[in-house]
Short mmCIF file of C-alpha atoms and ligand atoms in Angstrom, two decimals:
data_model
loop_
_atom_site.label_atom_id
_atom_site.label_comp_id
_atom_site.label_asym_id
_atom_site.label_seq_id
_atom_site.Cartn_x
_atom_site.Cartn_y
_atom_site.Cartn_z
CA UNK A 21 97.50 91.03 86.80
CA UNK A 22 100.94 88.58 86.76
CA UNK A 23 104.21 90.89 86.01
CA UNK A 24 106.41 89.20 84.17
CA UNK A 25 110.01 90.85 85.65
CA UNK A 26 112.46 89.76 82.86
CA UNK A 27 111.27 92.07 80.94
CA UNK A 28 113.04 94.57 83.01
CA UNK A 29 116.98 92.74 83.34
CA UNK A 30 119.70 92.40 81.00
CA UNK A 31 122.18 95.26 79.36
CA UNK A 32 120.20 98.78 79.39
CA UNK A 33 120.74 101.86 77.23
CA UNK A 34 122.15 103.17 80.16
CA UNK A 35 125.07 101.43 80.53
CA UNK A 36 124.44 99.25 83.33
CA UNK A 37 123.04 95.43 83.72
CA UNK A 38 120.05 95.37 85.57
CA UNK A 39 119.29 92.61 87.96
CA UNK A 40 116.21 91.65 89.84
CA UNK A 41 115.68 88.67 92.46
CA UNK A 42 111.93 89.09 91.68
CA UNK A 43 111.13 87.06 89.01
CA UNK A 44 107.09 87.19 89.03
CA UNK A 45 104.88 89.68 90.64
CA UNK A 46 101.09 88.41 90.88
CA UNK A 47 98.41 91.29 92.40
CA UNK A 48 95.13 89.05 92.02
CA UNK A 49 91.61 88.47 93.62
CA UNK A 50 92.07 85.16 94.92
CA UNK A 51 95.78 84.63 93.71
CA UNK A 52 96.37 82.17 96.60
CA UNK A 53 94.38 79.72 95.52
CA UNK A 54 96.88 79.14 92.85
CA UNK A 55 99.65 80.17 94.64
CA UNK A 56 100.93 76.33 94.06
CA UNK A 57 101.27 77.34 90.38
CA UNK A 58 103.19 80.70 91.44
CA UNK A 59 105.23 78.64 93.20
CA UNK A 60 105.96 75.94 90.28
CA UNK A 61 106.46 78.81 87.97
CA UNK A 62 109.21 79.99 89.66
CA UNK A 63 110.83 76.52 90.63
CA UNK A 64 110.56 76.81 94.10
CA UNK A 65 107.34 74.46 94.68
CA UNK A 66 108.84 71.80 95.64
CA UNK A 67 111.57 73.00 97.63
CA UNK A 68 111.14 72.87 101.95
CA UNK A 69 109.00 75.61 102.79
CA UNK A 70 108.77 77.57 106.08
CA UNK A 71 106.00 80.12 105.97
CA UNK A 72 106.30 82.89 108.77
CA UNK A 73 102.94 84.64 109.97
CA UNK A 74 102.43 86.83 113.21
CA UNK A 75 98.82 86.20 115.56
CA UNK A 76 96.97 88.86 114.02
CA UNK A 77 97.00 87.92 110.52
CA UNK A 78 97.20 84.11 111.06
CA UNK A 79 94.32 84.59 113.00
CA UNK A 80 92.13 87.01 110.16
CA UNK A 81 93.67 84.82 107.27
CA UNK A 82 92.01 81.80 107.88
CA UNK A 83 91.18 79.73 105.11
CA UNK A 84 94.06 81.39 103.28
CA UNK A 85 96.80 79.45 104.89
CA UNK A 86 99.51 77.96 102.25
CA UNK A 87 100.89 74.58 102.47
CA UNK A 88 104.00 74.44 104.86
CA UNK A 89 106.53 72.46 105.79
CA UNK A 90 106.71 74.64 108.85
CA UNK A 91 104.66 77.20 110.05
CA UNK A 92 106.20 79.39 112.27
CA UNK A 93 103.33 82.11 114.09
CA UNK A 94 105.11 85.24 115.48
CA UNK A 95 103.05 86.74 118.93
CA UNK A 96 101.97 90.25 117.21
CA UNK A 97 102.58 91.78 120.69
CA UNK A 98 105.55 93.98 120.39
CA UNK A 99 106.90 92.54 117.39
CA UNK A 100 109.07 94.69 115.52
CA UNK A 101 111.55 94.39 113.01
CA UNK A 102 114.98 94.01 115.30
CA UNK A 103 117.93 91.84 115.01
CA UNK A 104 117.55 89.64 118.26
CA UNK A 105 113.84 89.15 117.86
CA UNK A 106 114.49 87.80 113.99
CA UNK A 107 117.85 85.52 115.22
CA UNK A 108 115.90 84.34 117.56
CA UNK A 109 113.26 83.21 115.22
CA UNK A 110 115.68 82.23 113.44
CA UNK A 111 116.65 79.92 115.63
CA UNK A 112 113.53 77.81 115.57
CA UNK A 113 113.69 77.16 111.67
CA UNK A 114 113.93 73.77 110.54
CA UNK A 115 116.58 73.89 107.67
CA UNK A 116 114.59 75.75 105.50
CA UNK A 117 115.25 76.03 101.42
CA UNK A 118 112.44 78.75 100.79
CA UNK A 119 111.05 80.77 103.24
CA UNK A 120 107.79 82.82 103.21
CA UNK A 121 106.38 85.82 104.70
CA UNK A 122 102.98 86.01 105.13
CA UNK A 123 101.80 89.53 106.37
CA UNK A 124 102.53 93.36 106.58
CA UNK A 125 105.78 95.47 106.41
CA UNK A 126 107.48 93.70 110.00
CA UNK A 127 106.95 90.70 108.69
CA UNK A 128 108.61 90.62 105.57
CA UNK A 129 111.65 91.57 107.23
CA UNK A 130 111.29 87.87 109.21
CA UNK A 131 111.85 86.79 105.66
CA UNK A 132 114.17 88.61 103.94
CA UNK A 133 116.98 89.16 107.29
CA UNK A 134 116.83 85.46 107.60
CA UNK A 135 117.05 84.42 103.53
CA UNK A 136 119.88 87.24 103.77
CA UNK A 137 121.55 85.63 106.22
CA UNK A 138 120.77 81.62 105.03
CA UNK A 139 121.36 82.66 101.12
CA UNK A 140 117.72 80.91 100.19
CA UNK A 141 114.73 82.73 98.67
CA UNK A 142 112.72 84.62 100.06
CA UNK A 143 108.70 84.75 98.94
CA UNK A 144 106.41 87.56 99.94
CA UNK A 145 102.88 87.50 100.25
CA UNK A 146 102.07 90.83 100.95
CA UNK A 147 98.71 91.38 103.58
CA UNK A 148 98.44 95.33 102.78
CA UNK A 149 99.60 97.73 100.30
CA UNK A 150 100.74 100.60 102.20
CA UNK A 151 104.12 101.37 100.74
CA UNK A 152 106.54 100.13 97.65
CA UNK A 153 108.80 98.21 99.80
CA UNK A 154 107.52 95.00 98.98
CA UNK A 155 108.99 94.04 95.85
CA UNK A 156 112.55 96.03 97.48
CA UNK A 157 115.13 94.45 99.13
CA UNK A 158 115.94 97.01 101.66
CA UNK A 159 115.53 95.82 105.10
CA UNK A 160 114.55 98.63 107.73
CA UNK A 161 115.20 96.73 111.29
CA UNK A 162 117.12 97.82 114.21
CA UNK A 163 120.32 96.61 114.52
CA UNK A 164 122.52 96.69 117.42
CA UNK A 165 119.50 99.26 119.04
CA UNK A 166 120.06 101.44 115.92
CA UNK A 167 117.60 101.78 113.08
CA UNK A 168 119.28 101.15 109.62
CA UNK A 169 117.65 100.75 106.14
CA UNK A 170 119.90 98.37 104.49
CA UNK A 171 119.64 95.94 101.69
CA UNK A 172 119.26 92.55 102.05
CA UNK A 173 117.17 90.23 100.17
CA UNK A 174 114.25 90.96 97.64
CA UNK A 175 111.29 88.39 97.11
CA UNK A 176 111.21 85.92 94.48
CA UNK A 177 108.15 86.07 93.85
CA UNK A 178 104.91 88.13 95.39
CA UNK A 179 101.45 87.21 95.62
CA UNK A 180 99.26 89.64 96.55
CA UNK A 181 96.38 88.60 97.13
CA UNK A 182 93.25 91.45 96.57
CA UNK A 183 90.67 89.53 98.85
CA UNK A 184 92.96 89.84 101.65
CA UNK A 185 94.80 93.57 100.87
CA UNK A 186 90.86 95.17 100.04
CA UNK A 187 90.48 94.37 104.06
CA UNK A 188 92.86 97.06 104.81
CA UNK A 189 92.12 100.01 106.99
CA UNK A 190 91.14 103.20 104.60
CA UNK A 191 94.04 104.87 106.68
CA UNK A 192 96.80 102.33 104.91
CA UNK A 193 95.13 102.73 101.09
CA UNK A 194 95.42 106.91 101.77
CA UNK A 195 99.06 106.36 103.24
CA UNK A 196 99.60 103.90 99.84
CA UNK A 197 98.48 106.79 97.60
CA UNK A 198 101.08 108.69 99.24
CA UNK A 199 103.90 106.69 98.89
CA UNK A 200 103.58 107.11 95.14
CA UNK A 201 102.18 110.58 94.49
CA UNK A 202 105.37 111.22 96.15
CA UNK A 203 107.45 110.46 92.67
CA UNK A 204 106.16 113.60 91.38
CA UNK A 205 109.11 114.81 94.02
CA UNK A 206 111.78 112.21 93.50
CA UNK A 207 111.98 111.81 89.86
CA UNK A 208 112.29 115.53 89.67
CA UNK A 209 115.21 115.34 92.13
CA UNK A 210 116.11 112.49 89.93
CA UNK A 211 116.46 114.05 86.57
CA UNK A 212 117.81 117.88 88.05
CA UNK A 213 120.25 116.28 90.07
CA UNK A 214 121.71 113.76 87.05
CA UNK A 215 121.96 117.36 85.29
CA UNK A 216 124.36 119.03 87.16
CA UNK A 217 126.73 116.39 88.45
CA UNK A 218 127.76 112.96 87.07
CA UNK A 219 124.96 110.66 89.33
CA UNK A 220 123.90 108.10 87.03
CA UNK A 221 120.64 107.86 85.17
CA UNK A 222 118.83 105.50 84.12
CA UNK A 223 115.28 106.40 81.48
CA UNK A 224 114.26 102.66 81.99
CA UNK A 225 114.59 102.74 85.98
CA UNK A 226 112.75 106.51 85.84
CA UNK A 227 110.08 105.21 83.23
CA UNK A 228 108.76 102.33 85.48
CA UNK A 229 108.83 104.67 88.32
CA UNK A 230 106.73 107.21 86.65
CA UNK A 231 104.65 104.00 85.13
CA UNK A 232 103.85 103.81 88.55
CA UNK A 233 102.98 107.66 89.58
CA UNK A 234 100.99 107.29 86.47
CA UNK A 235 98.69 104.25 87.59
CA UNK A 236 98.16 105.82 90.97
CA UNK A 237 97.43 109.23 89.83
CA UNK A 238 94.48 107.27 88.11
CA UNK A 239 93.25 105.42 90.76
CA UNK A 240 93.69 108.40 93.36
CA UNK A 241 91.73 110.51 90.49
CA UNK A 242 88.88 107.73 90.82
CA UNK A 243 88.99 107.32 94.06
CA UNK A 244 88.49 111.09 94.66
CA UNK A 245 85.48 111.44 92.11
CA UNK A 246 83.57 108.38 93.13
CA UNK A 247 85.10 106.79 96.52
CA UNK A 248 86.09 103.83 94.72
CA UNK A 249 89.11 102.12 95.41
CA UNK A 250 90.60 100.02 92.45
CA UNK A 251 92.99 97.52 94.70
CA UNK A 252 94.33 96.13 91.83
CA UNK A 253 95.82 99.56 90.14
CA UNK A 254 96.93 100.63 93.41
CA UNK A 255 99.09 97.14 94.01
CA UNK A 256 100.76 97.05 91.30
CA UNK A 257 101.53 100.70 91.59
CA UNK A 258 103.50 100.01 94.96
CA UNK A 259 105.07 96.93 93.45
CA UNK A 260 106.46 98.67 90.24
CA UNK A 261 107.68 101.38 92.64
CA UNK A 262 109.75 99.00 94.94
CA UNK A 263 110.95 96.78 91.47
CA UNK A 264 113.06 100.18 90.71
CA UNK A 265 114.74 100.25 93.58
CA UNK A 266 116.11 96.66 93.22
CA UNK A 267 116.85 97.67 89.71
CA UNK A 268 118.96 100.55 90.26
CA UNK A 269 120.34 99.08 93.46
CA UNK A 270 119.03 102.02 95.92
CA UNK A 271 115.90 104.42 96.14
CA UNK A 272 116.91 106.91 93.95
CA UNK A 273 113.89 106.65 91.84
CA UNK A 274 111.47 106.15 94.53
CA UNK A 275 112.59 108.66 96.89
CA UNK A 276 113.90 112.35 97.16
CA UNK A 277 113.61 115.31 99.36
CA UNK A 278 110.01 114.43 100.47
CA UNK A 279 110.91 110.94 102.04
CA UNK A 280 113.44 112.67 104.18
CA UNK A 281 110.45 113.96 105.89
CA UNK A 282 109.74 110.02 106.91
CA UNK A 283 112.74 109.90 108.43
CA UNK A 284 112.73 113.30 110.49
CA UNK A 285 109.63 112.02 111.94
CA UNK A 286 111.36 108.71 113.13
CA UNK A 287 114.21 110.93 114.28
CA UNK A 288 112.55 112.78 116.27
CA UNK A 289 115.03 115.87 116.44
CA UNK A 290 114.31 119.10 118.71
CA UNK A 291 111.15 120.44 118.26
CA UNK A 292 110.06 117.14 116.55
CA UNK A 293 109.35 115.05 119.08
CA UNK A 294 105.72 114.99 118.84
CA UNK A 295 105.93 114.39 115.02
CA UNK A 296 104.02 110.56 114.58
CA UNK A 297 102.29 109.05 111.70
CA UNK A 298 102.78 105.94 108.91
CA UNK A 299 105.71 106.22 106.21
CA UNK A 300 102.64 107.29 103.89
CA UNK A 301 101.61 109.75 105.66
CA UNK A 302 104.99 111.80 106.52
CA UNK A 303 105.77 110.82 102.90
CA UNK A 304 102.67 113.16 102.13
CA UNK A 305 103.52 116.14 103.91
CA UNK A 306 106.81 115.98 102.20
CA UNK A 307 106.07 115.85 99.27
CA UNK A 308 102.98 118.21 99.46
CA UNK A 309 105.53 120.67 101.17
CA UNK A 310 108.35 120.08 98.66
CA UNK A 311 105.72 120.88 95.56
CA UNK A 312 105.27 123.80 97.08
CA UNK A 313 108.31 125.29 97.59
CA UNK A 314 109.98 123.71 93.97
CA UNK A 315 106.92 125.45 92.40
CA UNK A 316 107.63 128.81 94.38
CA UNK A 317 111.55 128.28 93.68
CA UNK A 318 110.80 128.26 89.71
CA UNK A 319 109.44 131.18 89.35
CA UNK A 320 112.36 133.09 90.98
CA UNK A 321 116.68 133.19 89.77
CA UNK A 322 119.46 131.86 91.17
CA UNK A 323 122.55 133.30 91.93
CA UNK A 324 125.44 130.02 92.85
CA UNK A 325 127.10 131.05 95.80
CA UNK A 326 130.23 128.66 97.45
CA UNK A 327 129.47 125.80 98.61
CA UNK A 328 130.13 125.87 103.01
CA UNK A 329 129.69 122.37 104.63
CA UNK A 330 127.52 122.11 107.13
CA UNK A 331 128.42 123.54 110.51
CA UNK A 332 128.97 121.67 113.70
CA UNK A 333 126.43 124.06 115.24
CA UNK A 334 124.10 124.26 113.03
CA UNK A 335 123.88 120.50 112.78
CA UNK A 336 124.01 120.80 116.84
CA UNK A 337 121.24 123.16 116.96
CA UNK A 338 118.87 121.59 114.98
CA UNK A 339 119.33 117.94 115.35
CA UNK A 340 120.56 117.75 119.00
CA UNK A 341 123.64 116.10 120.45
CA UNK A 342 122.01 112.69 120.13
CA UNK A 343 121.75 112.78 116.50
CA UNK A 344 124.59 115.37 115.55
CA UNK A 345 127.32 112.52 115.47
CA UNK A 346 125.58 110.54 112.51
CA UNK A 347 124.79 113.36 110.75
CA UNK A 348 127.72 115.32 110.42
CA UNK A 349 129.48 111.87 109.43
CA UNK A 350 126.79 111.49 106.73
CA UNK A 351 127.75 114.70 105.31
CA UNK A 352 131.59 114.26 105.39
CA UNK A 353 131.60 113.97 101.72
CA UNK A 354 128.43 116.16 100.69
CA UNK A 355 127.67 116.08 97.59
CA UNK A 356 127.37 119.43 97.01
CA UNK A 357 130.71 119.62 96.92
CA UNK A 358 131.37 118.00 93.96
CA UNK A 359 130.69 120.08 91.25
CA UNK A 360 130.13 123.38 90.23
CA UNK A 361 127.12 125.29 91.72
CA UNK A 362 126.91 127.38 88.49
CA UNK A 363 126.17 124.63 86.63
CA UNK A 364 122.18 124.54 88.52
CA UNK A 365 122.61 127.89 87.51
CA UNK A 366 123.25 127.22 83.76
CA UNK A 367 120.34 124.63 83.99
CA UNK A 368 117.71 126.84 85.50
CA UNK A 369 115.31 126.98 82.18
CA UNK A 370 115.24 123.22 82.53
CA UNK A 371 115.03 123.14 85.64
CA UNK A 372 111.81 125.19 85.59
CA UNK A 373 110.61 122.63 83.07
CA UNK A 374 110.65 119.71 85.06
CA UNK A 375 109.17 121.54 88.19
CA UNK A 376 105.95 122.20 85.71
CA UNK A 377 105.56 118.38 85.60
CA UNK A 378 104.83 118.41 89.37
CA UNK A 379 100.90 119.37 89.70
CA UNK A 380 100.37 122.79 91.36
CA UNK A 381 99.56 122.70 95.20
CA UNK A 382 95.84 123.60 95.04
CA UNK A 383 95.50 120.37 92.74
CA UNK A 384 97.37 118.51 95.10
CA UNK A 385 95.65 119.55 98.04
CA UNK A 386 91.75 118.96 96.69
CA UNK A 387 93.46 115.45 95.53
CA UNK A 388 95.19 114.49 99.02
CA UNK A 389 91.45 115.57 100.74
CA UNK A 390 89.34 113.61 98.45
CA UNK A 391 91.46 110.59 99.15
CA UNK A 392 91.62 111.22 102.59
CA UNK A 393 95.77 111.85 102.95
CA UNK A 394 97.39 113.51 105.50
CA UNK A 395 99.42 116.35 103.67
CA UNK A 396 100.15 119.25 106.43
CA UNK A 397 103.16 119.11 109.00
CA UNK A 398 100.02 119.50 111.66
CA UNK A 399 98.58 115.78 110.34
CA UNK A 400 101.49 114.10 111.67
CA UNK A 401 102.41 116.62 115.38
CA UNK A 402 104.39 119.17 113.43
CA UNK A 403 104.10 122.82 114.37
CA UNK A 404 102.72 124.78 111.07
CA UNK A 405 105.81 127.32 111.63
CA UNK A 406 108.23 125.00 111.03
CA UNK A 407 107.04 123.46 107.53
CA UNK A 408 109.43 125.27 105.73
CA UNK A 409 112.12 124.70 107.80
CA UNK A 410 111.52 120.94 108.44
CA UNK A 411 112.30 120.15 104.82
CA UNK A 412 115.82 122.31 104.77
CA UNK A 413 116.62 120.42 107.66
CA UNK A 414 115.67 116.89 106.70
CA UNK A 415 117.87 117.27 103.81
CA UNK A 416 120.61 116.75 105.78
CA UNK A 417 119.90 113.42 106.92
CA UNK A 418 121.17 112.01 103.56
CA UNK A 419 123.74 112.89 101.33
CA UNK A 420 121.43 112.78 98.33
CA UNK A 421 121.33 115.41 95.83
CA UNK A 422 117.75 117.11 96.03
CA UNK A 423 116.49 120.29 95.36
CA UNK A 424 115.78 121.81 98.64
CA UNK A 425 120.10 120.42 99.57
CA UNK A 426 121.18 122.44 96.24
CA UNK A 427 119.57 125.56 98.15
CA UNK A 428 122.32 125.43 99.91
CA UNK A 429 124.80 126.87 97.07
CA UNK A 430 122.18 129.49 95.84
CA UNK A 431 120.80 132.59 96.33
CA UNK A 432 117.03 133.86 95.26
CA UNK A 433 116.73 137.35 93.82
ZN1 ZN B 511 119.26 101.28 82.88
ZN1 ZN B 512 108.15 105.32 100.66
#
């Protein structure tokens, strides 16, 4: 399947002009054969070419090598996406005017930092299809020791090859179908938090997000009746995913109060520290914990209450004094207090609407086990008594209007 992106750009009914780097998506069996023609199609064949592998997958890709001016082959030992280990790569390019990443997440970050920094394109050719951040922009390296998630450059164009992604471990296609089940989650955050407050919204950015929930939910539904695993469906899923969050210029679409569980786990807070596992799967329990307590939330009534920022200890107490620093400062401005809490009030019947469009937990759960995801806090070294609490206190590591943060200025009867 070849996505044709322009489709996508130009003036939208929302009021904004959408952009996108990516200008062709292809998720084939055998796409690099013609990856020459990929190239062509976006004008970038014959321009000087530096194509960036690490060991590992130069090593199991070959025979699927594309031409190069200059191959550069990263050692796969500790390689990680950081600022001194991509300068110094950097530093070995031969005046590149395309450059190409051949390989998994890490790797597409040796392409995009660089093309950043040089202004050139960037192409991807993904090696696995494990999360949506292919087709994004955003960059998550370490910079200056710190881990940031910051946009940089998006891929021109993608080939994903099928031959090479239908290699992957069973572990990455599981942690792939959680990526995207997770929209059930952030499009609902999406749409309740555009309600209340004046956040933007945008129905073509939330359609092609849901376009992808949609496809996945398909293949995940096959895949848990007969095993099967439909690569194709479940690439483009992860690339239509990532296109919205070059589209709307940040994740909005793609994540919400379940991704924040990601990020606890790289935190690592007080009582986290044994918490481990791939985006995917943290991305799972998330969202499989955030279904159930939107779904438990509907059926009660709110009562809006002042909004309190939050406290110095509390933040202290549960995120520790290394962490407490970044997120109070993240919360400086909350978001919650910019508007009226009654207003989530006044929206409740809607509210309850768009929490039926999440499935119910016992059709999650026989989903996430028949497609063998990880779904409970104990998958990923999280103590069972603190599922409900880990997702009121991941909400505080961004100042993103979700449902479990509007908790915050309500009351339950
Ligand atoms: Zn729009
Ligand atoms: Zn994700």
């Amino acid at each position: 399947m070849i996505m044709d992106c322009s489709k996508y750009i130009g003036k939208c009914s929302c009021g904004r002009t959408h952009e996108l780097e990516t200008k062709m998506v292809v998720v084939e069996y055998d796409a690099l054969s013609r990856f020459e023609e990929y190239m062509a199609a976006v004008g970038l064949a014959d321009k000087r070419r530096t194509v960036v592998y690490d060991s590992n997958i130069y090593g199991l890709t070959e025979g699927k090598h594309v031409k190069a001016d200059q191959e550069i082959v990263l050692p796969a030992q500790g390689l990680r996406s950081e600022d001194i280990l991509i300068e110094d790569m950097m530093t070995k390019l031969e005046d590149p005017e395309v450059l190409v990443a051949f390989g998994a997440g890490t790797i597409m970050d040796f392409g995009r930092y660089p093309a950043y920094k040089l202004g050139i394109p960037f192409v991807a050719i993904p090696t696995l299809a494990s999360s949506d951040g292919f087709t994004a922009s955003i960059c998550s390296v370490i910079l200056n020791g710190q881990k940031k998630s910051i946009s940089m450059k998006a891929p021109a164009l993608v080939v994903a090859d099928l031959d090479i992604i239908k290699g992957a471990p069973k572990r990455l296609v599981s942690s792939g179908v959680n990526d995207i089940l997770a929209k059930y989650i952030s499009l609902a955050d999406w749409k309740m938090a555009s309600m209340v407050t004046d956040e933007d919204f945008c129905p073509m950015v939330y359609g092609l997000a849901e376009e992808a929930l949609v496809i996945m939910r398909e293949a995940a539904d096959k895949m848990a009746a007969t095993g099967e695993i439909d690569h194709e469906a479940m690439t483009m899923a992860q690339m239509k995913s990532g296109l919205t969050m070059q589209l709307w210029d940040n994740s909005r679409a793609a994540s919400g109060s379940e991704h924040l569980m990601a990020h606890l786990v790289e935190m690592k807070p007080p009582r986290f520290e044994q918490a481990e596992g791939i985006h995917g799967e943290c991305v799972g329990v998330g969202t499989f914990a955030a279904a159930k307590e939107y779904h438990r939330l509907a059926k009660l009534t709110p009562k809006a209450k002042p909004f309190e920022p939050l406290t110095k200890e509390w933040v202290l107490e549960k995120f520790g004094e290394r962490l407490a620093d970044g997120i109070l400062k993240e919360n400086a401005n909350d978001v919650l207090g910019t508007f009226d809490p009654q207003s989530i009030v006044d929206h409740w019947d809607e509210f309850r609407e768009i929490i039926s469009t999440i499935p119910p937990v016992e059709e999650l759960e026989a989903l996430y086990k028949a497609c063998g995801c990880k779904y409970l806090p104990e998958h990923i070294g999280i103590d069972p008594s603190l599922s409900e609490e880990a997702l009121d206190i991941s909400a505080a590591i961004r100042n993103r209007l979700t449902l479990v943060r509007m908790k915050r200025v309500l009351d339950f009867e």
